[in-house]
Coordinates of C-alpha atoms and ligand atoms in Angstrom, one line a residue:
M1 CA -186.3 39.5 -74.7
G2 CA -183.7 42.4 -75.9
D3 CA -183.6 40.1 -79.3
G4 CA -186.7 41.3 -80.2
V5 CA -187.9 37.6 -80.8
T6 CA -192.3 37.8 -79.2
P7 CA -192.6 36.0 -76.4
T8 CA -195.2 33.3 -76.6
A9 CA -197.2 34.4 -73.4
A10 CA -199.8 33.1 -71.6
S11 CA -202.0 34.0 -68.1
A12 CA -204.5 32.6 -65.7
P13 CA -207.1 33.5 -63.1
G14 CA -206.4 32.7 -58.9
K15 CA -209.8 31.3 -57.3
C16 CA -211.1 32.5 -54.2
I17 CA -213.9 30.1 -52.6
L18 CA -217.6 31.5 -52.0
F19 CA -219.0 28.2 -50.4
G20 CA -218.1 24.8 -49.3
E21 CA -214.4 24.4 -48.2
H22 CA -213.6 21.1 -46.3
A23 CA -217.4 19.6 -46.8
V24 CA -216.1 18.8 -49.9
V25 CA -213.7 16.4 -49.5
Y26 CA -217.1 14.7 -47.4
G27 CA -218.5 14.6 -50.9
Q28 CA -220.8 17.8 -50.7
P29 CA -220.8 21.1 -53.0
A30 CA -217.6 22.7 -52.8
V31 CA -217.9 26.8 -55.1
A32 CA -215.3 28.3 -56.7
V33 CA -214.7 32.1 -58.7
A34 CA -212.0 33.7 -60.8
I35 CA -210.4 36.0 -59.2
E36 CA -208.9 39.3 -61.2
Q37 CA -205.6 38.4 -60.0
R38 CA -203.5 36.6 -62.4
L39 CA -200.5 35.1 -63.3
T40 CA -198.4 35.3 -66.7
V41 CA -195.7 33.0 -67.7
A42 CA -194.1 34.2 -71.2
M43 CA -192.0 31.8 -73.0
T44 CA -188.7 32.2 -75.0
P45 CA -186.5 29.7 -77.1
A46 CA -183.3 29.1 -75.5
P47 CA -180.6 26.8 -75.8
S48 CA -181.8 24.9 -72.0
W49 CA -184.7 25.4 -70.2
S50 CA -185.5 27.7 -67.1
V51 CA -187.3 29.8 -65.3
D52 CA -187.2 33.3 -64.1
G53 CA -183.3 33.0 -65.4
S54 CA -182.3 29.9 -62.3
P55 CA -182.6 26.1 -64.5
L56 CA -185.9 24.7 -64.7
N57 CA -185.1 21.6 -61.2
S58 CA -187.9 18.9 -60.7
K59 CA -187.9 19.9 -56.7
K60 CA -188.3 23.6 -57.7
H61 CA -190.8 23.7 -60.0
P62 CA -192.1 20.1 -60.5
H63 CA -196.4 21.4 -62.3
I64 CA -193.2 22.5 -65.1
V65 CA -191.7 19.6 -65.4
M66 CA -194.5 17.4 -65.9
L67 CA -196.2 19.7 -68.0
K68 CA -193.2 20.3 -70.4
D69 CA -193.0 16.4 -69.8
A70 CA -196.8 16.2 -71.4
L71 CA -196.7 18.6 -73.9
M72 CA -193.4 19.8 -75.1
D73 CA -191.3 18.2 -77.9
E74 CA -187.1 17.7 -75.3
D75 CA -185.3 20.2 -78.4
R76 CA -187.8 23.1 -77.6
P77 CA -185.4 25.2 -74.6
M78 CA -187.0 27.5 -73.6
A79 CA -186.5 30.9 -70.8
I80 CA -189.3 30.6 -69.0
H81 CA -190.6 34.1 -67.0
I82 CA -192.9 34.1 -64.2
S83 CA -194.9 37.3 -63.5
G84 CA -198.4 38.6 -61.9
D85 CA -200.2 39.4 -58.8
I86 CA -201.1 36.5 -57.1
P87 CA -199.5 36.4 -53.7
N88 CA -198.3 32.7 -53.1
A89 CA -199.2 30.3 -50.7
S90 CA -202.1 32.1 -49.5
G91 CA -205.0 29.4 -50.7
L92 CA -205.7 31.7 -53.3
G93 CA -204.6 29.1 -56.4
S94 CA -201.6 30.3 -57.9
S95 CA -200.1 27.2 -58.4
A96 CA -202.8 25.7 -60.3
A97 CA -202.7 29.8 -62.7
L98 CA -198.9 28.6 -63.1
S99 CA -200.1 25.0 -64.3
A100 CA -202.8 26.9 -66.9
A101 CA -200.6 29.4 -67.8
V102 CA -197.8 27.2 -69.1
G103 CA -200.1 24.2 -70.7
A104 CA -201.8 26.9 -72.3
A105 CA -198.4 28.3 -73.4
M106 CA -196.6 25.6 -74.6
H107 CA -200.1 23.7 -75.6
H108 CA -199.7 26.6 -78.3
L109 CA -196.5 26.2 -79.1
S110 CA -196.8 22.4 -79.2
T111 CA -199.4 22.6 -81.9
Q112 CA -200.1 26.2 -82.8
Q113 CA -203.4 25.0 -81.5
Q114 CA -206.6 28.0 -81.4
P115 CA -208.7 27.9 -79.8
L116 CA -206.8 26.7 -76.3
D117 CA -209.0 22.6 -75.8
K118 CA -209.6 23.9 -72.0
D119 CA -211.0 20.2 -70.8
R120 CA -207.0 18.9 -71.0
L121 CA -206.0 21.7 -70.2
S122 CA -207.1 21.8 -66.7
S123 CA -207.1 17.7 -67.0
L124 CA -203.3 18.4 -66.9
A125 CA -203.3 21.3 -64.4
H126 CA -205.2 18.9 -62.2
L127 CA -202.8 15.8 -62.5
A128 CA -199.7 18.8 -62.4
E129 CA -201.5 19.7 -59.2
A130 CA -201.9 16.4 -57.8
H131 CA -198.7 15.1 -58.7
A132 CA -196.7 18.6 -56.8
Q133 CA -198.9 17.1 -53.7
G134 CA -197.8 13.8 -52.9
G135 CA -201.3 12.7 -55.3
R136 CA -203.9 14.2 -53.3
A137 CA -205.4 17.3 -55.5
S138 CA -209.0 18.3 -55.9
P139 CA -209.3 19.6 -59.5
M140 CA -211.4 22.8 -57.7
D141 CA -208.2 25.3 -58.5
A142 CA -206.8 23.4 -61.7
S143 CA -210.8 24.6 -63.3
T144 CA -211.3 27.5 -61.8
S145 CA -208.0 28.9 -63.2
V146 CA -208.5 27.6 -66.8
E147 CA -212.3 27.9 -67.1
G148 CA -212.6 31.3 -65.7
G149 CA -216.7 33.0 -64.3
V150 CA -218.0 30.5 -61.1
V151 CA -217.5 26.8 -60.8
I152 CA -219.2 24.2 -58.9
L153 CA -217.2 20.7 -57.6
S154 CA -219.3 17.9 -56.5
N155 CA -219.2 14.6 -56.3
Q156 CA -222.3 13.8 -58.0
R157 CA -224.0 15.7 -61.1
E158 CA -225.4 19.5 -59.6
E159 CA -229.1 20.5 -60.7
R160 CA -228.2 23.9 -60.3
G161 CA -225.0 24.8 -63.1
D162 CA -223.8 23.7 -66.0
W163 CA -221.8 20.1 -66.3
L164 CA -219.0 20.5 -68.0
Y165 CA -216.8 17.2 -67.6
T166 CA -216.2 14.1 -64.4
R167 CA -212.8 14.2 -62.9
R168 CA -210.5 11.2 -61.4
L169 CA -208.1 10.7 -59.7
E170 CA -206.4 7.5 -58.3
T171 CA -205.0 8.8 -55.2
P172 CA -203.0 7.0 -52.0
E173 CA -206.7 6.9 -50.5
G174 CA -208.4 5.1 -53.5
E175 CA -209.9 6.6 -56.9
R176 CA -212.1 9.8 -56.6
T177 CA -214.3 11.4 -58.6
W178 CA -216.0 14.6 -59.0
E179 CA -218.1 16.5 -60.8
V180 CA -217.3 19.7 -62.7
H181 CA -219.8 22.6 -63.4
S182 CA -220.0 26.0 -64.7
L183 CA -222.2 29.0 -63.2
P184 CA -223.6 32.4 -65.6
A185 CA -220.5 35.2 -64.6
A186 CA -221.9 37.5 -62.3
T187 CA -222.3 40.9 -63.3
E188 CA -224.1 42.9 -61.0
E189 CA -222.2 46.1 -59.4
V190 CA -220.7 43.9 -56.4
H191 CA -217.2 42.9 -55.2
L192 CA -215.0 40.5 -53.3
V193 CA -212.9 42.2 -51.3
L194 CA -209.9 39.5 -49.8
G195 CA -208.4 39.9 -46.6
N196 CA -205.0 38.0 -46.0
T197 CA -203.9 37.4 -42.6
G198 CA -200.5 37.1 -43.4
V199 CA -200.7 33.3 -41.3
H200 CA -199.4 29.9 -43.5
A201 CA -201.5 27.0 -42.3
P202 CA -201.0 24.6 -44.5
T203 CA -204.1 23.3 -46.2
S204 CA -203.0 19.1 -46.0
R205 CA -203.2 20.2 -41.3
Q206 CA -206.3 21.3 -41.4
V207 CA -207.9 19.1 -43.4
A208 CA -206.2 16.5 -41.2
M209 CA -207.4 17.9 -38.5
V210 CA -211.2 18.0 -39.6
A211 CA -210.9 14.7 -40.3
K212 CA -209.4 13.0 -36.7
A213 CA -212.1 16.1 -35.3
L214 CA -215.3 13.2 -37.9
A215 CA -213.4 10.1 -36.2
A216 CA -213.4 11.0 -32.8
Q217 CA -216.5 12.2 -33.3
P218 CA -218.6 10.9 -36.5
H219 CA -222.3 12.9 -34.8
R220 CA -219.8 15.9 -35.9
M221 CA -220.9 14.3 -40.3
Q222 CA -223.6 16.7 -39.8
E223 CA -221.8 19.4 -39.4
I224 CA -220.3 18.5 -43.3
E225 CA -223.9 18.3 -44.7
A226 CA -225.0 21.3 -43.4
I227 CA -222.2 23.2 -44.9
G228 CA -223.6 21.3 -48.0
T229 CA -226.7 22.3 -47.7
V230 CA -225.5 26.1 -46.9
A231 CA -223.6 25.6 -49.9
R232 CA -226.2 24.5 -52.1
R233 CA -228.8 28.0 -51.5
G234 CA -225.8 29.8 -52.3
I235 CA -225.7 28.8 -55.4
D236 CA -229.4 29.2 -56.1
A237 CA -229.2 32.8 -54.8
L238 CA -225.4 32.6 -57.8
I239 CA -228.0 32.1 -60.1
R240 CA -231.0 34.2 -59.6
G241 CA -228.1 37.0 -58.7
D242 CA -229.6 37.9 -55.2
Y243 CA -226.2 38.7 -53.6
E244 CA -228.1 39.6 -50.5
A245 CA -228.4 36.1 -49.8
V246 CA -225.7 34.8 -51.7
G247 CA -223.7 37.2 -48.8
H248 CA -225.8 35.1 -45.5
A249 CA -225.2 32.3 -47.4
M250 CA -221.3 32.9 -46.6
S251 CA -221.2 33.9 -43.5
E252 CA -223.7 31.3 -42.3
N253 CA -221.5 29.3 -43.7
H254 CA -218.4 30.9 -41.7
L255 CA -219.7 30.4 -38.2
L256 CA -220.2 26.6 -39.7
L257 CA -216.1 26.3 -39.9
R258 CA -215.6 28.3 -37.2
N259 CA -217.9 25.3 -35.1
L260 CA -215.7 22.6 -37.0
G261 CA -212.9 24.4 -36.0
V262 CA -211.0 25.9 -38.5
S263 CA -210.7 29.3 -37.9
S264 CA -208.2 31.1 -36.5
P265 CA -207.6 34.1 -33.8
E266 CA -206.6 35.7 -37.2
L267 CA -209.5 35.2 -39.6
E268 CA -212.2 36.0 -36.8
N269 CA -210.2 39.5 -36.3
L270 CA -210.3 40.8 -39.9
I271 CA -213.7 39.0 -39.9
Q272 CA -215.4 41.3 -37.7
A273 CA -213.2 44.4 -39.3
A274 CA -215.2 43.8 -42.7
A275 CA -218.9 42.5 -41.5
P276 CA -220.2 46.0 -41.1
T277 CA -219.9 46.9 -44.5
S278 CA -220.6 43.8 -46.4
L279 CA -223.3 41.0 -47.4
G280 CA -221.5 38.7 -46.3
V281 CA -217.9 37.0 -44.8
K282 CA -216.3 34.6 -44.6
L283 CA -212.6 32.1 -44.3
T284 CA -212.1 31.4 -47.7
G285 CA -209.8 27.6 -48.5
A286 CA -208.1 25.4 -46.0
G287 CA -208.6 28.3 -43.1
G288 CA -205.8 28.4 -39.8
G289 CA -205.1 31.5 -41.7
G290 CA -204.4 33.0 -44.9
C291 CA -207.7 34.3 -46.4
M292 CA -210.8 35.8 -45.6
V293 CA -213.4 36.8 -48.1
A294 CA -216.5 39.7 -48.1
L295 CA -218.1 40.6 -50.2
T296 CA -219.5 44.3 -50.6
R297 CA -220.9 46.4 -52.7
D298 CA -218.5 48.9 -51.2
P299 CA -214.8 48.0 -51.8
K300 CA -213.1 50.9 -50.6
T301 CA -214.6 51.0 -47.3
T302 CA -214.4 47.0 -46.6
G303 CA -211.1 47.1 -47.8
E304 CA -209.9 50.0 -45.0
A305 CA -211.7 48.7 -42.6
I306 CA -209.6 45.4 -43.3
E307 CA -206.1 47.0 -43.8
L308 CA -206.5 49.0 -40.0
A309 CA -207.0 45.0 -38.8
G310 CA -204.1 44.2 -39.9
G311 CA -204.5 42.5 -42.8
R312 CA -203.2 42.9 -46.3
V313 CA -205.7 43.3 -49.1
L314 CA -206.8 42.0 -52.9
I315 CA -209.6 44.1 -54.9
S316 CA -211.9 41.5 -57.1
R317 CA -215.1 41.5 -59.1
L318 CA -216.6 37.6 -58.8
G319 CA -215.8 35.4 -61.7
N320 CA -213.0 36.6 -64.0
P321 CA -211.7 35.4 -67.7
G322 CA -210.1 31.7 -67.4
V323 CA -206.8 30.9 -68.8
H324 CA -205.6 33.0 -71.9
L325 CA -203.1 33.4 -75.0
D326 CA -201.8 37.3 -74.8
S327 CA -199.0 36.4 -77.5
S328 CA -197.9 33.8 -79.5
G329 CA -194.1 34.0 -80.7
Ligands
LIG1 O1 -206.3 26.1 -48.9 P1 -206.4 25.8 -50.7 O2 -207.4 26.9 -51.0 O3 -205.5 25.4 -50.6 O4 -208.0 25.1 -50.1 C1 -208.7 23.9 -49.6 C2 -209.8 23.8 -49.0 C3 -209.9 22.0 -49.1 O5 -212.0 21.9 -49.1 C4 -210.2 22.6 -47.4 C5 -209.4 21.5 -49.4 C6 -209.8 20.3 -50.3 O6 -208.8 19.3 -51.1 O7 -210.6 20.5 -50.9

């Protein structure tokens, strides 16, 4: 970048699931918000494709290779530089943010079009996620990162929220369909405090564990339905801007997730530390490790309590801007 060429740069947010993880796999609604933490990519014309100084490699960078093949001419190689503050592999959507930002920059380079075609971008980012995850990925992370704000996913059109589009994916288990909606972003001065346990628990393992429990005890599908009921209550509270009720629904959602068996001692430790100063608190994402989230009016005190209990802390407002172009070369 020292030669004076302005890179084409785009950034996209990570995400945090407020309601409905695991139950969404069985068709119940789930809600995610775009967080303040972002990932930025900067692309500069170069003699060959590279990512942070290493040659572009389809094993190491499956999302980028797929997007390049879909969006870019072969004869315009770029040096890609990635930066940002979304931790990797913690359930905060860093890979979808990478797909959204890379997709936005490549889309601009190949079409010079503004504004970005968000429907196409989120569809491509979803396909890139699925491509990198053996054909299984919901559009939750990709849509939240592209659209920003608050996103609801369900297997039916929900009365609450504005319907955006339907997403379909051919998975190893057959075709799956999702209805994607957006909710107005929150305006009130409430914050999310995310506490990272530092324990890595693969999403696939957690999802398989729930599937096994439901196969062994089919009556436990009631627990999945109960998560859906709580999620719908949480969505209503979000729309009303009633954050006491949002927090209450989050804590209820957590108890159901804990009963389902997807919490962990490390998550419970951070949740217990955050609870006294929070409106609501729960694990977020697949569980077993990864992150918890607290909704609070006092992020400093809640964050300190989580840190004292051994968690790594990120603070974010609810509902932040989606992908955007930061500069065009
Ligand atoms: O841990 P994350 O952010 O990848 O979230 C997983 C959410 C699940 O509902 C557990 C799985 C899924 O595909 O929706």
